mmCIF file of C-alpha atoms and ligand atoms in Angstrom:
data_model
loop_
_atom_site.group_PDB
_atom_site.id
_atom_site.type_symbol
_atom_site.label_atom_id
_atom_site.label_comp_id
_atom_site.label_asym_id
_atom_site.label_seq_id
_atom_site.Cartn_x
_atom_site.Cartn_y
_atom_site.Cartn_z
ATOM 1 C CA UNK A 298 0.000 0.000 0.000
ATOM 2 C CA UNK A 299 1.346 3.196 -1.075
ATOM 3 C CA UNK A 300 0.925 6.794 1.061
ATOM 4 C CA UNK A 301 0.345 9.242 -1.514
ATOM 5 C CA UNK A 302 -0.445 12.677 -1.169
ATOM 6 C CA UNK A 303 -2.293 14.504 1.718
ATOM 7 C CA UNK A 304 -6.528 15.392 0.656
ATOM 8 C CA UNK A 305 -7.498 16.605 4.148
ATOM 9 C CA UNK A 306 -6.279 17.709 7.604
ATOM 10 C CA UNK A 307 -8.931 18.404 10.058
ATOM 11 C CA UNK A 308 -8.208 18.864 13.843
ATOM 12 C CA UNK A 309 -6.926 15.413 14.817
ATOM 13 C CA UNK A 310 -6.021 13.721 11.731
ATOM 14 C CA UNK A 311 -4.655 13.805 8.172
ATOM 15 C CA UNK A 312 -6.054 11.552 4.917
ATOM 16 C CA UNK A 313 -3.758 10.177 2.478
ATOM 17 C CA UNK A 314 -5.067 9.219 -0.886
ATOM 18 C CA UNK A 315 -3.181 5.521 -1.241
ATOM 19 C CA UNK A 316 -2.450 3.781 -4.662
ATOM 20 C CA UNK A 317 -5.674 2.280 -4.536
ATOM 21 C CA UNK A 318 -8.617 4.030 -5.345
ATOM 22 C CA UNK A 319 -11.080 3.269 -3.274
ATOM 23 C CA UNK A 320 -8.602 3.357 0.112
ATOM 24 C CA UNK A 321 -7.086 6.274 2.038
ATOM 25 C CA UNK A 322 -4.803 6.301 5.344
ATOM 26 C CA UNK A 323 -5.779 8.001 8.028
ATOM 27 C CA UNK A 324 -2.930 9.445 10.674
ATOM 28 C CA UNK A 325 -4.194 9.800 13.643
ATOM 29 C CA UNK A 326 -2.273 13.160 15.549
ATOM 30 C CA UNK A 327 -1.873 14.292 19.332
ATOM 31 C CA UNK A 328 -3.093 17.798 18.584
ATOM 32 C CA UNK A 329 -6.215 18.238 20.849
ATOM 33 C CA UNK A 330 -8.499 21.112 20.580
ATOM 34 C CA UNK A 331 -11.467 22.384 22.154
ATOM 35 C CA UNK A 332 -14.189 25.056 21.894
ATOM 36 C CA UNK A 333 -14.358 24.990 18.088
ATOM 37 C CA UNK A 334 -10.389 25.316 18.004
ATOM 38 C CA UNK A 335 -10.201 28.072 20.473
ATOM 39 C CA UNK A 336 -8.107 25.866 23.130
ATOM 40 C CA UNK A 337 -5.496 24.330 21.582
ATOM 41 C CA UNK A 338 -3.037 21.391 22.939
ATOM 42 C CA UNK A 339 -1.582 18.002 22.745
ATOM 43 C CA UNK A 340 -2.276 15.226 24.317
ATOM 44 C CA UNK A 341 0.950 12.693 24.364
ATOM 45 C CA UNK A 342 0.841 9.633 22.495
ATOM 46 C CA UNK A 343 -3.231 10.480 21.925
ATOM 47 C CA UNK A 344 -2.690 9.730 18.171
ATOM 48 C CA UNK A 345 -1.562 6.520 18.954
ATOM 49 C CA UNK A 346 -4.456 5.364 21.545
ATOM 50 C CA UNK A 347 -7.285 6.782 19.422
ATOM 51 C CA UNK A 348 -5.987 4.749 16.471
ATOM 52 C CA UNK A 349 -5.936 1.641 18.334
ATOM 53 C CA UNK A 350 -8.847 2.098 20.458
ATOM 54 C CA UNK A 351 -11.105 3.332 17.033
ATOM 55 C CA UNK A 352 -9.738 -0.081 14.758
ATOM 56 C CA UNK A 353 -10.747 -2.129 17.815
ATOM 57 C CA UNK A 354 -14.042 -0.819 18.288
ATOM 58 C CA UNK A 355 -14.521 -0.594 14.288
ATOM 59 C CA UNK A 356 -13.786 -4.257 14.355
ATOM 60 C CA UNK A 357 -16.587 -4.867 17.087
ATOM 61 C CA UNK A 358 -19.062 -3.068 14.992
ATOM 62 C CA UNK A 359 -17.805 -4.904 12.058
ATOM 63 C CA UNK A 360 -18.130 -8.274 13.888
ATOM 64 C CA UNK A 361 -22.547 -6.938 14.865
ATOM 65 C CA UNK A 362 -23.316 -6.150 11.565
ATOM 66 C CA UNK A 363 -22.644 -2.412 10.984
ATOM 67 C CA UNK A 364 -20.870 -1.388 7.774
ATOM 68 C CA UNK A 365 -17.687 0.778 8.742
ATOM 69 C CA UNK A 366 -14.919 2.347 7.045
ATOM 70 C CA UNK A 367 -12.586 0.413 9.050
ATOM 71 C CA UNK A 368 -9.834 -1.802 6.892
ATOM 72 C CA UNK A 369 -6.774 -2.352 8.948
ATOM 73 C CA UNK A 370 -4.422 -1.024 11.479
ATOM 74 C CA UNK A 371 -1.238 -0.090 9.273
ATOM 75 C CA UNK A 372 1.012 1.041 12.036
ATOM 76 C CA UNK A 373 0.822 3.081 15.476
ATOM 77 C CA UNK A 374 -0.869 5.998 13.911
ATOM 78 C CA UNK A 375 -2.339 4.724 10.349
ATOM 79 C CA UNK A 376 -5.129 2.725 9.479
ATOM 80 C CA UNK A 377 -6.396 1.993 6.265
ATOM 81 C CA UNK A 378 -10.346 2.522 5.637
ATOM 82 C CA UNK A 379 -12.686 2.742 2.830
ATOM 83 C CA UNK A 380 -12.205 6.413 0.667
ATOM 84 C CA UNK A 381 -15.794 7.480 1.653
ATOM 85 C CA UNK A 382 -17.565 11.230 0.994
ATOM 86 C CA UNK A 383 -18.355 12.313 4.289
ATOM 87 C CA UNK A 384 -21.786 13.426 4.825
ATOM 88 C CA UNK A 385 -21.817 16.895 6.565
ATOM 89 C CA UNK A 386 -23.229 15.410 9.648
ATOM 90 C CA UNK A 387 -22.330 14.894 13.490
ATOM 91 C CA UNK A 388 -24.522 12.817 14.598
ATOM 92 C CA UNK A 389 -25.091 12.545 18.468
ATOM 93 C CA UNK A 390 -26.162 9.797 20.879
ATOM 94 C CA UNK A 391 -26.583 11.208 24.589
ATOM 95 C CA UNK A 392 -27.645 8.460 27.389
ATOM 96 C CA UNK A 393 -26.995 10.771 30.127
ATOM 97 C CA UNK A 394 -26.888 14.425 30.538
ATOM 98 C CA UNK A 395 -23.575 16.350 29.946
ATOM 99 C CA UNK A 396 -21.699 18.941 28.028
ATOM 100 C CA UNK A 397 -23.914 21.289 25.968
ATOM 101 C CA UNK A 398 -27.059 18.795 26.709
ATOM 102 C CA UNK A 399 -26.613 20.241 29.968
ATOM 103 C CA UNK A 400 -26.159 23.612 29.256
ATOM 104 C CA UNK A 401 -28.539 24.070 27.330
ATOM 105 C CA UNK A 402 -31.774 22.805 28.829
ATOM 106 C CA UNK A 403 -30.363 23.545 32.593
ATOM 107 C CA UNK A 404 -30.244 19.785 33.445
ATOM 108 C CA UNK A 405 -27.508 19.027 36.215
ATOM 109 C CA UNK A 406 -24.649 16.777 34.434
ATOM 110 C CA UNK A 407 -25.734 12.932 35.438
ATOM 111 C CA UNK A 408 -29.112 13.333 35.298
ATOM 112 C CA UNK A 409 -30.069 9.931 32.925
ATOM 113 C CA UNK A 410 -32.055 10.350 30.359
ATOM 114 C CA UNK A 411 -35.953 8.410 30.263
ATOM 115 C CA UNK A 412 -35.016 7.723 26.556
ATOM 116 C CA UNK A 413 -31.963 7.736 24.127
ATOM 117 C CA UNK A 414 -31.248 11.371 22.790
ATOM 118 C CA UNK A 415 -30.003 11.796 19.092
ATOM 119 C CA UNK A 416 -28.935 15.053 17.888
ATOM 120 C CA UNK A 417 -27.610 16.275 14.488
ATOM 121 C CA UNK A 418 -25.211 18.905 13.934
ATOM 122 C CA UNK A 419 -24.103 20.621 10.646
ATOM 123 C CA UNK A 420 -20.415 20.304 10.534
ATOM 124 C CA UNK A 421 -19.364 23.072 9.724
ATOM 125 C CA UNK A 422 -16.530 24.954 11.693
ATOM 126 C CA UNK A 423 -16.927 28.480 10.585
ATOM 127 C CA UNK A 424 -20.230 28.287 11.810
ATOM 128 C CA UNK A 425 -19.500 26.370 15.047
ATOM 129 C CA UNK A 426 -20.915 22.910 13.711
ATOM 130 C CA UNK A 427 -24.898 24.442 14.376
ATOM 131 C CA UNK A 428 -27.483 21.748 15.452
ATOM 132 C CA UNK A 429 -29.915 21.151 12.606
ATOM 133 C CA UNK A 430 -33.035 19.209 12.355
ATOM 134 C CA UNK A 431 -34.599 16.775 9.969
ATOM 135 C CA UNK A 432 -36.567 19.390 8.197
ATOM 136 C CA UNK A 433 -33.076 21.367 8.103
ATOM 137 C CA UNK A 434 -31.646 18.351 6.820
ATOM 138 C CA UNK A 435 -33.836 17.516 3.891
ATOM 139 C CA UNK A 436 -33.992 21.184 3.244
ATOM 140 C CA UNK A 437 -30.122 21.955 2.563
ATOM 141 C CA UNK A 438 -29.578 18.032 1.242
ATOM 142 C CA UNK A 439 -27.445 17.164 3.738
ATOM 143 C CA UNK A 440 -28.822 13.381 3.485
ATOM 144 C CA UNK A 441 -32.029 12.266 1.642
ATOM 145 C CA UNK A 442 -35.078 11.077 4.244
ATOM 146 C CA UNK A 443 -33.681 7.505 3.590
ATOM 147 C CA UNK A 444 -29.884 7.733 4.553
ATOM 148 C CA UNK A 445 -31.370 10.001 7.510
ATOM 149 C CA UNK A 446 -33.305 6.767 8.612
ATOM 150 C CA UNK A 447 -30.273 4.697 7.983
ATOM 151 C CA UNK A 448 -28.149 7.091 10.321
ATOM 152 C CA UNK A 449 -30.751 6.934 13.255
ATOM 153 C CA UNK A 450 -31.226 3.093 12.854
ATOM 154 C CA UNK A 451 -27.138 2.495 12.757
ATOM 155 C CA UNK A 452 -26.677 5.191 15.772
ATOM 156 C CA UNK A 453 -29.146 3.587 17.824
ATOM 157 C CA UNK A 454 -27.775 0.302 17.465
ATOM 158 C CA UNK A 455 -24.425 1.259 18.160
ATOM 159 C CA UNK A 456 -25.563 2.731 21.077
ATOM 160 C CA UNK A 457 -26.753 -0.182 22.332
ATOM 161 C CA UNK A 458 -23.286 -1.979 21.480
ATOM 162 C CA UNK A 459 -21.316 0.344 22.706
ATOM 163 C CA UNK A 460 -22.808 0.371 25.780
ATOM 164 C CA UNK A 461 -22.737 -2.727 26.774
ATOM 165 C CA UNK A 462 -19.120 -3.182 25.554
ATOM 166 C CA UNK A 463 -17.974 -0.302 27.742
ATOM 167 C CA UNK A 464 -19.515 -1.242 30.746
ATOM 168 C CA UNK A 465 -18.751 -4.828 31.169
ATOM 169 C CA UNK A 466 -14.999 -2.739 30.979
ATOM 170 C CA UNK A 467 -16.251 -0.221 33.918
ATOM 171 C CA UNK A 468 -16.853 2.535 31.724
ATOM 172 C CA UNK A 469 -20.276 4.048 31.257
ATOM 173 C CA UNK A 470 -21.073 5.804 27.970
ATOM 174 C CA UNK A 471 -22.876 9.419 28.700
ATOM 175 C CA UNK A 472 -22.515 10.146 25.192
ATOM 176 C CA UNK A 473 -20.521 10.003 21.834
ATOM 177 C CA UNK A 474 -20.655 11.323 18.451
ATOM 178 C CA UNK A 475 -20.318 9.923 15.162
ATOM 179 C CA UNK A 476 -19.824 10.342 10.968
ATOM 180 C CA UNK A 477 -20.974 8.784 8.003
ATOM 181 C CA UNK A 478 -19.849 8.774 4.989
ATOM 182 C CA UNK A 479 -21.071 7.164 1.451
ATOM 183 C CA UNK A 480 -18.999 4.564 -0.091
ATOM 184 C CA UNK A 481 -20.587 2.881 -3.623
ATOM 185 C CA UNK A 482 -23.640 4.395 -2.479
ATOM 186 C CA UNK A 483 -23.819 2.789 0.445
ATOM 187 C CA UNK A 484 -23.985 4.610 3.931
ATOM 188 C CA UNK A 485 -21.580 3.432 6.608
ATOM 189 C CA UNK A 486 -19.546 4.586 9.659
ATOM 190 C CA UNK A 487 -16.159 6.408 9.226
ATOM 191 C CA UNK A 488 -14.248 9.031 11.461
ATOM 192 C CA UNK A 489 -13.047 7.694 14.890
ATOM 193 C CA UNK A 490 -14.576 6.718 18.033
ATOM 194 C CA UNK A 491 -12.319 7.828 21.432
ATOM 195 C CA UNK A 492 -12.215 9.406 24.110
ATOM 196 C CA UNK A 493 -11.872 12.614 21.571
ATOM 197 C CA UNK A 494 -15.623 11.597 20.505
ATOM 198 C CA UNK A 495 -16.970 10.266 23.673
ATOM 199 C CA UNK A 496 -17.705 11.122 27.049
ATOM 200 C CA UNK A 497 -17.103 8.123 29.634
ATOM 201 C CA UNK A 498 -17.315 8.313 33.025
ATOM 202 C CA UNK A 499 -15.849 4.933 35.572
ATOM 203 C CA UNK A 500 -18.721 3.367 37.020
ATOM 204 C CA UNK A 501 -17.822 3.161 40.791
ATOM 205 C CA UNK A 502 -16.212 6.615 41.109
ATOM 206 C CA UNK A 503 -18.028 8.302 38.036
ATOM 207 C CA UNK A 504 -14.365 9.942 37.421
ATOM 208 C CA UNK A 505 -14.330 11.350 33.792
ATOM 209 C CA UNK A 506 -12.299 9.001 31.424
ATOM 210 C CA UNK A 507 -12.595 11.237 28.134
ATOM 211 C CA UNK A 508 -11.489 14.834 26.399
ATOM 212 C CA UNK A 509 -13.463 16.409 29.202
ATOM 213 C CA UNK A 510 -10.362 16.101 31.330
ATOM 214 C CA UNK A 511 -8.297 18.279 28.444
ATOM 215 C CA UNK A 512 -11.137 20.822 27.568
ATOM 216 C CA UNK A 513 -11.831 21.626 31.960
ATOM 217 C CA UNK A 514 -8.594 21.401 32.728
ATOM 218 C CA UNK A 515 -9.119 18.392 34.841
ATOM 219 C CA UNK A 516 -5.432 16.736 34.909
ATOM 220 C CA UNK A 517 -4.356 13.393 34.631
ATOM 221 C CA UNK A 518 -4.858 13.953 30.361
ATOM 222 C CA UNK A 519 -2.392 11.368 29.306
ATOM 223 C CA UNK A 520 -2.828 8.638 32.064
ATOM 224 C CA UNK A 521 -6.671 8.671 31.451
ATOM 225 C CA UNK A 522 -6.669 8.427 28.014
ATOM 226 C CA UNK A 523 -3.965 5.519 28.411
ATOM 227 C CA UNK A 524 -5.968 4.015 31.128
ATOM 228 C CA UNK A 525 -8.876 3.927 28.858
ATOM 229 C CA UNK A 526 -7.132 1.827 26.390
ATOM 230 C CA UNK A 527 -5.802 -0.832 28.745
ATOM 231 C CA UNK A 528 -9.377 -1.383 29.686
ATOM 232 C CA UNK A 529 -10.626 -1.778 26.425
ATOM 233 C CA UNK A 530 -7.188 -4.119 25.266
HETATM 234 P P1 TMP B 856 -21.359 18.234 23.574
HETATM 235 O O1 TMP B 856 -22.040 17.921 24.870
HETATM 236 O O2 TMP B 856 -20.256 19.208 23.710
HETATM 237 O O3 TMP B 856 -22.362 18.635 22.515
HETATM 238 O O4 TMP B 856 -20.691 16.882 23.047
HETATM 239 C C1 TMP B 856 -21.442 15.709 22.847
HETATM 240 C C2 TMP B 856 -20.519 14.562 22.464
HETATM 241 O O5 TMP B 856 -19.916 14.785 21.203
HETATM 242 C C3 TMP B 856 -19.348 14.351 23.433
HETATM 243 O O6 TMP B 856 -19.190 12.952 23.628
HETATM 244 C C4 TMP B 856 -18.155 14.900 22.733
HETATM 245 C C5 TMP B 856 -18.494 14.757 21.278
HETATM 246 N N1 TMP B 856 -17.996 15.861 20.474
HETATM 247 C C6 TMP B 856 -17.140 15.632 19.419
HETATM 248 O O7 TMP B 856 -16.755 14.485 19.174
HETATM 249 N N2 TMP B 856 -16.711 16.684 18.676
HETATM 250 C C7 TMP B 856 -17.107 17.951 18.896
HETATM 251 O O8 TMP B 856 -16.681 18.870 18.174
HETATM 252 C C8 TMP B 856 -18.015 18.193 19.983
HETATM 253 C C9 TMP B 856 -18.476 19.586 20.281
HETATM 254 C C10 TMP B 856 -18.428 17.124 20.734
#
């Protein structure tokens, strides 16, 4: 497999087109950032744990039926995964209150929610990735009514995966978010899922194991994020 040039550096990674077509690489980095870029850090080795933690839990969601992007690990940064178009959406599963959730309807953070919460957000960074709706949605032609569906139905039942997976390793999952893309016309999961796109807190002590620790200024960045992984290994 051949790296070939870079097509797209976002926040936390770079894409490589590859010699084959219908592959890129994706390099995972330790730049962290928060507030829609406004903080900006690094979190040691982060590139390396998101990488691993994201092809193992690719591989899970593989293994239950949902198409992902997922290929292979290529080294301790790169993995190889289908060259998708990336809808323009960020789509959110909450099970508990936290983060803007909380914010923005007043709820205290830890408050569990009487059903699952999905959210959709435009991504867009100039504009500060804005939540839309479904009638937003259709409107713009950011998916048609039947890849929405598709989204919601794959969400949900990663949800109820992930869940499960994380807790039988002590970790409970308040929340996450997640891409699409289109690949031969089909819609399946790309991006990453980490502790960059999720918010878990341990069970017993309900100590947060995710980027909250980097974007409150919480300490213990590195060792969390680490800890994290050898959980999930
Ligand atoms: P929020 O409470 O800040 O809206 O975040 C909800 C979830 O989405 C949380 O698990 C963190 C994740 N997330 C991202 O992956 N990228 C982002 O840019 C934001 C704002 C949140």
């Amino acid at each position: 497999m051949e790296k070939f040039e870079m097509i797209y550096e976002g926040k936390a990674k770079k894409v490589y087109r590859t010699d084959d077509e219908k592959k890129y690489i994706v390099e995972y980095k330790d730049d962290a950032t928060a507030f829609n870029g406004l903080k900006k850090g690094s979190i040691r080795d982060k590139g390396v744990i998101n990488n691993k933690m994201s092809g193992l839990l690719f591989k899970l969601l593989e293994e239950a039926g949902i198409p992902t992007h997922f290929e292979t690990i290529l080294s301790d940064r790169e993995m190889l995964v289908k060259a998708v178009k990336i809808l323009p959406l960020e789509v959110i599963v909450r099970n508990v209150a936290a983060g803007s959730l909380s914010k923005r309807l007043g709820l205290e953070e830890g408050v569990i929610m009487k059903e699952t919460v999905l959210e959709f957000s435009y991504k867009n960074d100039e504009l500060g990735d804005p939540m839309v709706n479904d009638y937003h949605i259709f409107a713009m032609e950011f998916a048609s009514k039947e890849q929405l569906n598709i989204l919601k139905e794959y969400a949900l039942r990663i949800n109820e995966i992930l869940k499960e997976f994380f807790l039988a390793k002590n970790l409970k999952l308040i929340d996450f978010k997640l891409e699409f893309g289109l690949f031969e016309g089909q819609v399946i999961l790309a991006d990453e899922i980490s502790p960059d796109t999720c918010r878990l807190w341990d069970v017993e002590t309900n100590k947060k194991m995710d980027k909250d620790r980097f974007r409150r200024d919480l300490g213990d960045v590195e060792e969390t994020y680490q800890e994290v992984l050898r959980r999930l290994e």
